[in-house]
mmCIF file of C-alpha atoms and ligand atoms in Angstrom:
data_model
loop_
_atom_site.group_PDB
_atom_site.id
_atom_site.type_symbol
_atom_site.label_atom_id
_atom_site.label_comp_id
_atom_site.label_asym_id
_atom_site.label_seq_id
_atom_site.Cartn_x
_atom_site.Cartn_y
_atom_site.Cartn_z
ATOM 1 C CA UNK A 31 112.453 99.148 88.047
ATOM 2 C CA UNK A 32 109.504 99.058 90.509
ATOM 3 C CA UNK A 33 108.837 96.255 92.654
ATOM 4 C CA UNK A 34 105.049 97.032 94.134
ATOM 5 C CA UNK A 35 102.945 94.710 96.077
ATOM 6 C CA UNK A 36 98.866 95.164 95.998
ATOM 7 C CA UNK A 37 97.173 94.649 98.857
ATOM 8 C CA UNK A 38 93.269 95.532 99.704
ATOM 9 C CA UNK A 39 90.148 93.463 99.055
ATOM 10 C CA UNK A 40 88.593 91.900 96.410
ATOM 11 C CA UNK A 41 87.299 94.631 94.033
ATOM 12 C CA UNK A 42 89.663 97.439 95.920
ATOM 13 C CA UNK A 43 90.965 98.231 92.465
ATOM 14 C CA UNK A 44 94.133 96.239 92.696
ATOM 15 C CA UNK A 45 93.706 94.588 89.210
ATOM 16 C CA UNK A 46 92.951 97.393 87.091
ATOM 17 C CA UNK A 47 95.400 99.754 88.910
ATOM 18 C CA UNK A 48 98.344 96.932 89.177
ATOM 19 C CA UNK A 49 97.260 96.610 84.874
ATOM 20 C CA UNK A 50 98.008 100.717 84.187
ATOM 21 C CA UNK A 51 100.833 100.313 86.059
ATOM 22 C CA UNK A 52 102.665 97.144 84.639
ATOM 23 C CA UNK A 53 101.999 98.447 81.295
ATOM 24 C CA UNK A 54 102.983 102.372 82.040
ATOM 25 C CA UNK A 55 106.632 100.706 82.866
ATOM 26 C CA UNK A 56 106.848 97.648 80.560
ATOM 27 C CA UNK A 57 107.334 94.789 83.937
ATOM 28 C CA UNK A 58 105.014 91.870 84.398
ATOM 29 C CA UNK A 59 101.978 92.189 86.748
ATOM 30 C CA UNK A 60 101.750 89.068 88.404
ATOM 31 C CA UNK A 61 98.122 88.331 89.568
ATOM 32 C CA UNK A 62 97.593 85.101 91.421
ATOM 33 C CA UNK A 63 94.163 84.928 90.330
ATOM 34 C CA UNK A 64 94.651 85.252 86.536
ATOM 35 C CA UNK A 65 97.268 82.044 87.253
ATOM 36 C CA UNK A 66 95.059 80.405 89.068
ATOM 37 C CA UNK A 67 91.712 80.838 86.502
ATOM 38 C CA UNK A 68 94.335 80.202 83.517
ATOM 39 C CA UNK A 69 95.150 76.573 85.519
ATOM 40 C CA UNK A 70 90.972 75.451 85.847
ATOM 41 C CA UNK A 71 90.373 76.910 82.722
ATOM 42 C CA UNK A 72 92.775 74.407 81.507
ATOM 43 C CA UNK A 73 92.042 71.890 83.519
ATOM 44 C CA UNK A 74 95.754 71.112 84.780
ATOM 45 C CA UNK A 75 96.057 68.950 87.861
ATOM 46 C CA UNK A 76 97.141 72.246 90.204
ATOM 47 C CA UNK A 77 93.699 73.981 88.551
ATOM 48 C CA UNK A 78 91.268 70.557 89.828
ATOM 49 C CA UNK A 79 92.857 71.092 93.000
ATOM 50 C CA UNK A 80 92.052 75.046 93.493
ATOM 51 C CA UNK A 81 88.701 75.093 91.507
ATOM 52 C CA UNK A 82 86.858 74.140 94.189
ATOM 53 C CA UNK A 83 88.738 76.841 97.064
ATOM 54 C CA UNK A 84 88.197 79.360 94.318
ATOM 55 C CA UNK A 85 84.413 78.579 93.885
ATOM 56 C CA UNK A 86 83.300 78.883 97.571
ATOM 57 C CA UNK A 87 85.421 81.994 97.819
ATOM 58 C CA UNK A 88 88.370 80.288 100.164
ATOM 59 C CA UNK A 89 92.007 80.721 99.586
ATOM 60 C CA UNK A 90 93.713 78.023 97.954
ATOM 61 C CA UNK A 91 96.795 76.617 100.085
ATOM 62 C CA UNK A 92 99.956 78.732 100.859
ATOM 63 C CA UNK A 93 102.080 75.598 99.377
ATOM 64 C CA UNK A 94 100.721 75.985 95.881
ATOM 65 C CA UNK A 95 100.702 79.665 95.455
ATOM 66 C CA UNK A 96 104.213 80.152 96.972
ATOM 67 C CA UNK A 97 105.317 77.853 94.118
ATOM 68 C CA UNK A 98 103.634 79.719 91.825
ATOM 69 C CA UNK A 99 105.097 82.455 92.359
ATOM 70 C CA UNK A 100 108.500 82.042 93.188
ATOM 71 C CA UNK A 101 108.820 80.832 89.414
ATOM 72 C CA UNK A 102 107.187 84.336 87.739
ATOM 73 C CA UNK A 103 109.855 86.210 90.652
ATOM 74 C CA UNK A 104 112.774 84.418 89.422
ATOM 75 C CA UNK A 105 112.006 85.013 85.474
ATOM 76 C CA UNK A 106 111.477 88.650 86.246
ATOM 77 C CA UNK A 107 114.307 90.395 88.383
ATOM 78 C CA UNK A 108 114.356 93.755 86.524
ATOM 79 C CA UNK A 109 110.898 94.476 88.550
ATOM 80 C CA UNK A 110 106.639 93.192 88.819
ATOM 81 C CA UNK A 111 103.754 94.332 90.525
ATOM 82 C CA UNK A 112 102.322 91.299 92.757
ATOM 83 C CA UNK A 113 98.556 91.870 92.538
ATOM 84 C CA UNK A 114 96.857 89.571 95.382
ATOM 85 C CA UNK A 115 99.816 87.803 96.668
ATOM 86 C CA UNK A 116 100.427 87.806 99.203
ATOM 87 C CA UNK A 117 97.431 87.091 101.422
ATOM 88 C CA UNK A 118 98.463 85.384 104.604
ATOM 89 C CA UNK A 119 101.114 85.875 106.588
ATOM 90 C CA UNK A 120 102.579 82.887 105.877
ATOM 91 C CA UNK A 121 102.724 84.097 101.853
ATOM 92 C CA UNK A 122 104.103 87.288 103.074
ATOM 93 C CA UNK A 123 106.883 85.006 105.319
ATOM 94 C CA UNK A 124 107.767 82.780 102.754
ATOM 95 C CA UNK A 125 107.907 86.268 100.295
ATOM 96 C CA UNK A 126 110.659 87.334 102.756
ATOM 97 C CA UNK A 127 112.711 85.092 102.612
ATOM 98 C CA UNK A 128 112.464 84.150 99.172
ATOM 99 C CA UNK A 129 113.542 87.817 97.882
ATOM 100 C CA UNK A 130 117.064 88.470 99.332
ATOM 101 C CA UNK A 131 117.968 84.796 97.560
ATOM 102 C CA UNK A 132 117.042 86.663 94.394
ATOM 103 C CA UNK A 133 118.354 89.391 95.308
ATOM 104 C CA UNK A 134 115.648 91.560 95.578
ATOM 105 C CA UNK A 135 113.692 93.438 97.593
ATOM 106 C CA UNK A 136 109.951 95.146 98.114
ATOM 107 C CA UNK A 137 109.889 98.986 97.566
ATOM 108 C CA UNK A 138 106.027 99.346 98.037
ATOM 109 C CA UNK A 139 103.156 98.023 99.665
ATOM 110 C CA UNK A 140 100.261 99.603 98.439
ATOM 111 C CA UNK A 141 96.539 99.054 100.225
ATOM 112 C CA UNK A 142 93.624 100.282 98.532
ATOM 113 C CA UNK A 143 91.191 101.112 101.082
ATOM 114 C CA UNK A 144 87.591 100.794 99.900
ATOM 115 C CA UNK A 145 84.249 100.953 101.930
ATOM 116 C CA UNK A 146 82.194 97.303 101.946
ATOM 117 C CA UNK A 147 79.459 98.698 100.410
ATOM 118 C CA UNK A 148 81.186 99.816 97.599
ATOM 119 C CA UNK A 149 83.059 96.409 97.098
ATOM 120 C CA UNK A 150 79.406 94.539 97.164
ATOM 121 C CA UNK A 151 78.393 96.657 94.713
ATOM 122 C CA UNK A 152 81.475 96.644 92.480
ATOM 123 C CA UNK A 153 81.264 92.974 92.599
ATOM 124 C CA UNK A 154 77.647 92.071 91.879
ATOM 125 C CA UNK A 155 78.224 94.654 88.800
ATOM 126 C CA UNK A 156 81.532 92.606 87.869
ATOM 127 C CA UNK A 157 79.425 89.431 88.419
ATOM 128 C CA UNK A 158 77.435 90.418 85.564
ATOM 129 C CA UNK A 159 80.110 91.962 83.213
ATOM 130 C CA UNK A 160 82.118 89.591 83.580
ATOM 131 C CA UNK A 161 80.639 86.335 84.700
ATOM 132 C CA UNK A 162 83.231 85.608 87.556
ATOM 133 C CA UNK A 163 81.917 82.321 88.925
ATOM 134 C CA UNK A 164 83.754 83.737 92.167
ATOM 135 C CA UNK A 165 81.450 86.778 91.960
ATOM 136 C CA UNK A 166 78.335 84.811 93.399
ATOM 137 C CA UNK A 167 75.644 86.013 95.642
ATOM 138 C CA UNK A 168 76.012 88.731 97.916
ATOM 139 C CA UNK A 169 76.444 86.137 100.316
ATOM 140 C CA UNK A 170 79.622 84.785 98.292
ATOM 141 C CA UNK A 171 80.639 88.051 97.810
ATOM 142 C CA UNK A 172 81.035 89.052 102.034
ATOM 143 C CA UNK A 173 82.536 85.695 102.524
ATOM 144 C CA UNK A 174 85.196 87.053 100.184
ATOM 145 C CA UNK A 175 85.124 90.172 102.773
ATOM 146 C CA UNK A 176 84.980 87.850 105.902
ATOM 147 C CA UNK A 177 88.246 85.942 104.311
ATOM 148 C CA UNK A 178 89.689 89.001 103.853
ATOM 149 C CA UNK A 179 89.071 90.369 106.838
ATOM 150 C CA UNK A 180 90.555 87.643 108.696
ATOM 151 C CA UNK A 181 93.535 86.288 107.014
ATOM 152 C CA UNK A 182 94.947 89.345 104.503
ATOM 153 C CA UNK A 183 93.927 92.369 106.811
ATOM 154 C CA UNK A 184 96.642 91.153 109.135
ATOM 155 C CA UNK A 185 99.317 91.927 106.822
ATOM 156 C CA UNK A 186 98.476 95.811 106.969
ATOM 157 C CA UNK A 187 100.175 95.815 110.283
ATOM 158 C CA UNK A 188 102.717 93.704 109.217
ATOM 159 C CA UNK A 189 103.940 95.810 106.347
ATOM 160 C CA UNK A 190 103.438 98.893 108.636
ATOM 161 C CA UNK A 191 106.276 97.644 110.963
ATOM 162 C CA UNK A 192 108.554 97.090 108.258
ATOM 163 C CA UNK A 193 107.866 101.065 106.915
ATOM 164 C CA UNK A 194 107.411 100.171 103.339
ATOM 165 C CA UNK A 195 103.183 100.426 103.448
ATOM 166 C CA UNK A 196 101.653 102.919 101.373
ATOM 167 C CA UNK A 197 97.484 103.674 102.604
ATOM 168 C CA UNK A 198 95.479 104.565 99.512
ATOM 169 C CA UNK A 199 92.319 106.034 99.168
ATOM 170 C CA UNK A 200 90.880 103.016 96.476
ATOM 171 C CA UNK A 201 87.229 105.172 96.608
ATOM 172 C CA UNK A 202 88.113 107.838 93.703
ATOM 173 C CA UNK A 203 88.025 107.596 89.892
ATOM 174 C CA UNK A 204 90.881 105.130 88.369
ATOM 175 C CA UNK A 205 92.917 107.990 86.976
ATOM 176 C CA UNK A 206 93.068 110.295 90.428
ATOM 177 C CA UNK A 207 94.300 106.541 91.945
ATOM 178 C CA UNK A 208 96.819 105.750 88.969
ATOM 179 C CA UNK A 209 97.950 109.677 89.365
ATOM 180 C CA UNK A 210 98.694 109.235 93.221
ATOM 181 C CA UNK A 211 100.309 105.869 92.620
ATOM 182 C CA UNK A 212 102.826 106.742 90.176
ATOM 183 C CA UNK A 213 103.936 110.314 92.068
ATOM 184 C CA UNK A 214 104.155 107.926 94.815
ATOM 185 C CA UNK A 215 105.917 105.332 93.529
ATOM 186 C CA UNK A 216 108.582 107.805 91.687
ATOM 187 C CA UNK A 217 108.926 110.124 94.532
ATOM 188 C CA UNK A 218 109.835 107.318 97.011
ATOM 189 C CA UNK A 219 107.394 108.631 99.263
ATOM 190 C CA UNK A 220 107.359 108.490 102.772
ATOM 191 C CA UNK A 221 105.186 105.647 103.814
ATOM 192 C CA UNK A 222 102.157 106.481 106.035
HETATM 193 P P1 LIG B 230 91.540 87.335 92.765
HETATM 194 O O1 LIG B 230 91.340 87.382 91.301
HETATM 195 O O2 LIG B 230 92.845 87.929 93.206
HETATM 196 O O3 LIG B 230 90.365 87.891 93.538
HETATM 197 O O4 LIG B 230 91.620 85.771 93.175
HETATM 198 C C1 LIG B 230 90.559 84.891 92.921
HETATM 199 C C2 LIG B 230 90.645 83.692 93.856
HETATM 200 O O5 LIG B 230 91.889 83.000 93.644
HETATM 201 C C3 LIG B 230 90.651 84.026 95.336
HETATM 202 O O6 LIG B 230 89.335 84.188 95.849
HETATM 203 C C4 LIG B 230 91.339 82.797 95.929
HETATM 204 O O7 LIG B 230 90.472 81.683 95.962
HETATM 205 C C5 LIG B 230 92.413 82.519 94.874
HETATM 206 N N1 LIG B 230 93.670 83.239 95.167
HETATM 207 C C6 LIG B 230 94.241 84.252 94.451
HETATM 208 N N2 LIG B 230 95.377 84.666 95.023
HETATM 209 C C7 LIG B 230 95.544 83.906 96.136
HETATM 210 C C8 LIG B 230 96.528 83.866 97.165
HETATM 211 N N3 LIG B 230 97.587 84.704 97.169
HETATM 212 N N4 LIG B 230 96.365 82.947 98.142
HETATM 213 C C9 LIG B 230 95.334 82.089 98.165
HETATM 214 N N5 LIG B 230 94.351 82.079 97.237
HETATM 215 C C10 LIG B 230 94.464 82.982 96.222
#
């Protein structure tokens, strides 16, 4: 079974193509976010402390969303799709060395390039579908951009160097993207 990592920024994609996926081969997508609204929306002690990180549009700390997720990764060997973890280098570390004490291992990277206009426009349209309190102003929303920018972008390179990254056109309609993810993905494609 498939073990994928999403990378790209907010409102590349990642979600709704890590969804198709998870439920085309019956494994878990594991979205950091979804955790992290499901822990303020129920007002847990972990959800008080990330509310306010989430709100301005900040990451919340490595600590809390390493522990997160080494729990889903242990419950769910047989394969997951990671969708927005990790996004710092030291989440991507910690990933590494957490794996081969499962047993496991990465077989994708996937980044789903998208042009910043696009993404501000995506995301003031999600603001209003959805009511995101993340989804703010356009200011909010290139904060998100400037975050990414600085502290996710980095781990295109890294993922390059290891040969497992997979550059993905995140501009097209969702079914050309699911199409190209899943020949992909089954062919073992080279990564480029
Ligand atoms: P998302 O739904 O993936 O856009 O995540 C929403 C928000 O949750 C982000 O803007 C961050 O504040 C927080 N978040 C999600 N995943 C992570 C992560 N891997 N590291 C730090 N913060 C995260």
């Amino acid at each position: 079974m498939p073990r994928l990592i999403f990378l790209g920024p907010p409102g590349s994609g990642k979600g709704t193509q890590a969804t198709k996926l998870a439920e085309l081969w019956n494994i878990p997508k594991i979205s950091t976010g979804d955790l992290l609204r499901a822990e303020v929306k129920a007002e847990t002690p972990l959800g008080q402390q990330a509310k306010s990180y989430m709100d301005a549009g900040d990451l919340v700390p490595d600590e809390i969303l390493i522990g997160m997720v080494k729990d889903r990764l242990e419950d769910n060997s047989e394969g997951w799709i990671l969708d927005g973890f990790p996004r710092t280098l030291p989440q991507a570390q910690a990933l590494d060395e957490l794996l081969p004490q499962m047993d496991q291992h990465i077989e994708h990277v996937i980044n789903l390039e998208v042009p910043d206009e696009v993404i501000v426009s995506r995301l003031m349209e999600r603001k209003e579908q959805q009511g995101r309190s993340d989804d703010g102003s356009e200011a909010q929303i290139r904060h998100r951009l400037d975050v990414y920018r600085e502290l996710t972008a980095p781990l295109i390179p890294y993922y390059k160097s290891k040969q497992c990254l997979n550059q993905v056109n995140g501009d097209r309609p969702v079914d050309h993207i699911h199409h190209e993810l899943r020949s992909l993905v089954n062919n073992g494609s080279a990564p480029h």
